[in-house]
PDB file of C-alpha atoms in Angstrom:
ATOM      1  CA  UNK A   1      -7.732  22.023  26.789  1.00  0.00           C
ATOM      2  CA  UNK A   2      -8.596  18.456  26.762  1.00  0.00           C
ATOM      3  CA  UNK A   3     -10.739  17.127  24.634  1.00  0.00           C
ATOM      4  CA  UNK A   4     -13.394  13.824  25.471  1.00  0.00           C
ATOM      5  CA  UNK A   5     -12.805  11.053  22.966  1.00  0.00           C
ATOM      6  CA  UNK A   6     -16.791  12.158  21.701  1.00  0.00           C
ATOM      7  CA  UNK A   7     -15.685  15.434  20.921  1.00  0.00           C
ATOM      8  CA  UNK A   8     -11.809  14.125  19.563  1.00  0.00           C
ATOM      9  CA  UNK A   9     -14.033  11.571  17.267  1.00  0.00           C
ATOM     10  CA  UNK A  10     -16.164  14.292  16.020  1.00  0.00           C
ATOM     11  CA  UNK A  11     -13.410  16.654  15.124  1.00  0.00           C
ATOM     12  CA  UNK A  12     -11.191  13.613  13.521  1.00  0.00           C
ATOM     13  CA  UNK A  13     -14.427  13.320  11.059  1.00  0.00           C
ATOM     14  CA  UNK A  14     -15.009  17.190  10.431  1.00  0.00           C
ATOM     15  CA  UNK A  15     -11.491  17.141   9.622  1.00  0.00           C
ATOM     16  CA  UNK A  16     -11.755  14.363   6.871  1.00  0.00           C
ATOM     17  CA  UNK A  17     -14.408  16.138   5.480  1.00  0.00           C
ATOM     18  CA  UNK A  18     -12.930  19.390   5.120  1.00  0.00           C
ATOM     19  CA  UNK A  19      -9.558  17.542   3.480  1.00  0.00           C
ATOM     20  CA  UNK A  20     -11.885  15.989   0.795  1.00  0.00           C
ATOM     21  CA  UNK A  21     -13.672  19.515   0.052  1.00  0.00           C
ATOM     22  CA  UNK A  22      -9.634  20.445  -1.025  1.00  0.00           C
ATOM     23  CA  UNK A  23      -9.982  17.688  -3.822  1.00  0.00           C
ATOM     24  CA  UNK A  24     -11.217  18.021  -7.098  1.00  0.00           C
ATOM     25  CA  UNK A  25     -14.251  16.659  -7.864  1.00  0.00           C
ATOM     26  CA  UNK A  26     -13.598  13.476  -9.967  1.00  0.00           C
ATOM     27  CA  UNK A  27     -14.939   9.986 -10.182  1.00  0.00           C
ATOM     28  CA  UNK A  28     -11.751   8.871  -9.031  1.00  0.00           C
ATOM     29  CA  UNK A  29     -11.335  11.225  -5.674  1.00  0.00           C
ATOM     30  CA  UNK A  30     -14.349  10.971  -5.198  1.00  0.00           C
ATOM     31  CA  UNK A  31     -14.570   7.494  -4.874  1.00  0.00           C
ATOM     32  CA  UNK A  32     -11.939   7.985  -2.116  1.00  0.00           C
ATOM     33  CA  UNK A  33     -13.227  10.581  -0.490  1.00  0.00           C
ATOM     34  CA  UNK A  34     -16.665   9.313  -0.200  1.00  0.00           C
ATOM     35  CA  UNK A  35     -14.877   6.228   1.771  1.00  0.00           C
ATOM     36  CA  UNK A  36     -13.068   8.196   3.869  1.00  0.00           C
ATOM     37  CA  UNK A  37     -15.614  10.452   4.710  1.00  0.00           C
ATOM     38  CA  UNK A  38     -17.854   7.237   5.748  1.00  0.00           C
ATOM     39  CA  UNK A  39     -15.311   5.602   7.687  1.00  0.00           C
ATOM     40  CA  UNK A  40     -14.096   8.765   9.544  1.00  0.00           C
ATOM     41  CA  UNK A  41     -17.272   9.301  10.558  1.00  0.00           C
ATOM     42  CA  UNK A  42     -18.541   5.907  11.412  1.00  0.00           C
ATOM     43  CA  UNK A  43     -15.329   6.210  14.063  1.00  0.00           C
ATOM     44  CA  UNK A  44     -17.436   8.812  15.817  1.00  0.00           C
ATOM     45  CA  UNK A  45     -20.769   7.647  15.586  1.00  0.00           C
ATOM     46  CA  UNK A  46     -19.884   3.793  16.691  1.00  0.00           C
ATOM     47  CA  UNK A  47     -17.623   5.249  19.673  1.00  0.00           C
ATOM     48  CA  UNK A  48     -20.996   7.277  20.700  1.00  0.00           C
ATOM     49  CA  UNK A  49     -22.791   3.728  20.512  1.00  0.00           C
ATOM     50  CA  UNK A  50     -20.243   1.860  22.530  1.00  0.00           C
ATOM     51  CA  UNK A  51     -20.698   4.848  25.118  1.00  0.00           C
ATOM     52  CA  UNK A  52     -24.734   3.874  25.558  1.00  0.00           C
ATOM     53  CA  UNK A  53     -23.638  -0.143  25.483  1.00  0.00           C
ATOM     54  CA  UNK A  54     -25.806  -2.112  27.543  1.00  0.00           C
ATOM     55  CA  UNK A  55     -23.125  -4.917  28.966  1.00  0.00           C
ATOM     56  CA  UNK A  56     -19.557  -4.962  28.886  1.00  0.00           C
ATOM     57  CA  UNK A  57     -19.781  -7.155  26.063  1.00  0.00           C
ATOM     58  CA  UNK A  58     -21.579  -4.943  23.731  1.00  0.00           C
ATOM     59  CA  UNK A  59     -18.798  -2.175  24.519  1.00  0.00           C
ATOM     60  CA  UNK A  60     -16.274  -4.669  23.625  1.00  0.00           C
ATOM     61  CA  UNK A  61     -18.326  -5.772  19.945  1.00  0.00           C
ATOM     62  CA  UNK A  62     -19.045  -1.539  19.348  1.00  0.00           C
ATOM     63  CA  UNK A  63     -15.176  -0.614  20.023  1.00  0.00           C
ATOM     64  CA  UNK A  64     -14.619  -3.207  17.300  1.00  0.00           C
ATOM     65  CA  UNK A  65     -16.435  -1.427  15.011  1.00  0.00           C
ATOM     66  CA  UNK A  66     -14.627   1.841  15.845  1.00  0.00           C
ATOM     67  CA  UNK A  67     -11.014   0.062  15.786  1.00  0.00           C
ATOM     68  CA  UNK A  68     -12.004  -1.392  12.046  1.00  0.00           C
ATOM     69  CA  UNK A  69     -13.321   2.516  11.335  1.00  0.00           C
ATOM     70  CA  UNK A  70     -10.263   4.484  12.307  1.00  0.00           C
ATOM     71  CA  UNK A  71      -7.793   1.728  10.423  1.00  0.00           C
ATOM     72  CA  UNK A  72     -10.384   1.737   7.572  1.00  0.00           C
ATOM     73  CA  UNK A  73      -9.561   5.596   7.618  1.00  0.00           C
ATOM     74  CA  UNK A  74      -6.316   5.432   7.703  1.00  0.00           C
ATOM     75  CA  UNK A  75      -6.268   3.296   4.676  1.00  0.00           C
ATOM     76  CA  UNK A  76      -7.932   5.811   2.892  1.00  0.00           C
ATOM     77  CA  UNK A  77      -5.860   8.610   4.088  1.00  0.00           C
ATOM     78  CA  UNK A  78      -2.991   6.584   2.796  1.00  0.00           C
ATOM     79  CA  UNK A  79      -4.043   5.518  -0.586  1.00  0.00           C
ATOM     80  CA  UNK A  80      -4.983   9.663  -1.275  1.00  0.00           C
ATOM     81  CA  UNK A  81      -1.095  10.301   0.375  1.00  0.00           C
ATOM     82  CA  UNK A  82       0.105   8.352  -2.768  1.00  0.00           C
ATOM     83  CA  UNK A  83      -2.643   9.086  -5.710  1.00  0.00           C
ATOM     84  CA  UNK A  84      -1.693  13.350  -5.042  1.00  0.00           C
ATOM     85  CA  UNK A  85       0.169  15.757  -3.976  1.00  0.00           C
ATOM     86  CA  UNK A  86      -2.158  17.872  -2.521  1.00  0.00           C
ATOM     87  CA  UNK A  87      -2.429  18.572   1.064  1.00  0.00           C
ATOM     88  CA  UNK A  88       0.234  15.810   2.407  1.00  0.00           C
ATOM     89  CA  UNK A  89       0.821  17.754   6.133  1.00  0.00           C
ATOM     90  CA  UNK A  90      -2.907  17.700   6.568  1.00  0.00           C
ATOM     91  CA  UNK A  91      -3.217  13.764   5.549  1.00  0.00           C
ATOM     92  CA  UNK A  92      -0.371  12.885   7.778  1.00  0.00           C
ATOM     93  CA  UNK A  93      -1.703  14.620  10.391  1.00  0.00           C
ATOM     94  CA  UNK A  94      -5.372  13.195  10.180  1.00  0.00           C
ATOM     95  CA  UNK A  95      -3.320   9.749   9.845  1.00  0.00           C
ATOM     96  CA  UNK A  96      -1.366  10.571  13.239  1.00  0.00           C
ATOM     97  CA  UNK A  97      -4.854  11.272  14.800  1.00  0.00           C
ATOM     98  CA  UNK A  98      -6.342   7.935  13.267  1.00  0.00           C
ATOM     99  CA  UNK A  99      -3.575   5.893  14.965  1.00  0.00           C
ATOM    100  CA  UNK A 100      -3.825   7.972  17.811  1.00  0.00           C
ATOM    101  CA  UNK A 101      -7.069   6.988  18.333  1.00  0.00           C
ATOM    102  CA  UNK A 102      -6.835   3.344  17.055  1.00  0.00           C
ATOM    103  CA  UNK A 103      -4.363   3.242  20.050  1.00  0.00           C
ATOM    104  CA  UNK A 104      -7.147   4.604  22.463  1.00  0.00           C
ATOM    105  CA  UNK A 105      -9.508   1.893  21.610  1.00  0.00           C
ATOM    106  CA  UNK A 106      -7.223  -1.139  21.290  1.00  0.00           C
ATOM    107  CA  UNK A 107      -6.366  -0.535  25.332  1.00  0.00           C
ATOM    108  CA  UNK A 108      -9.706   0.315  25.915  1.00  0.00           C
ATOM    109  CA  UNK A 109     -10.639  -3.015  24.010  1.00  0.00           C
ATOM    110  CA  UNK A 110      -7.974  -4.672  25.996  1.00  0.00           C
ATOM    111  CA  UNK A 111      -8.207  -3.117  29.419  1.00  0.00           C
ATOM    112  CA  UNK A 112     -12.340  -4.553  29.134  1.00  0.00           C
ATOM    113  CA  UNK A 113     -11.621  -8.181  28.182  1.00  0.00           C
ATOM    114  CA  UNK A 114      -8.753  -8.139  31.098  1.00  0.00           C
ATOM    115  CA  UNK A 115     -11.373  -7.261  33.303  1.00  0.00           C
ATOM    116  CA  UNK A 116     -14.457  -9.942  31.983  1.00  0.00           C
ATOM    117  CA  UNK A 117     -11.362 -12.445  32.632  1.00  0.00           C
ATOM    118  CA  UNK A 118     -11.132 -11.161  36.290  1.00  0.00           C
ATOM    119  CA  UNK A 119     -14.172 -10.797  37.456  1.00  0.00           C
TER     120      UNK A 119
END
């Protein structure tokens, strides 16, 4: 089944949030997981906002916020991939998504400035 990029955004930040349940709770994790549970889910929520953009512009400024997001996330995911040794499939495969996703939005960011340049 294919997913829409909402519902692939939305999943990407339920999974986050489940990894960081799997932590202990710490000051130190949980500064981590706090951050990745913000910037997971900011990829969602600002991809949602680019979706209701008002000019091709404003799509272009809200997919920056999602590209920043999902690379934020990634960051996250690979600071936690070197503090423990808990759950390392599951952070390499929430990484994969990220850049998976970062990938989505860079065309997308590209294919829209190639066409305000053409038209």
């Amino acid at each position: 089944m294919k997913q829409t990029l909402k519902n692939r955004t939305q999943k990407y930040a339920a999974d986050c949030w489940h990894l960081c349940t799997k932590f202990p709770v710490s000051r130190e994790y949980n500064a981590y997981c706090n951050q990745l549970i913000r910037c997971s889910s900011s990829v969602g929520a600002n991809y949602r906002a680019a979706c209701r953009a008002k000019s091709d512009a404003d799509f272009i400024n809200k997919l920056k916020i999602v590209e920043e997001e999902a690379d934020e996330s990634m960051y996250f995911l690979e600071l936690l991939l070197q503090v423990t040794d808990k759950e390392h499939d599951e952070m390499k495969r929430l990484h994969k998504e990220g850049n998976e996703l970062l990938v989505i939005v860079v065309a997308s960011i590209k294919t829209m400035r190639a066409k305000k340049r053409n038209s």
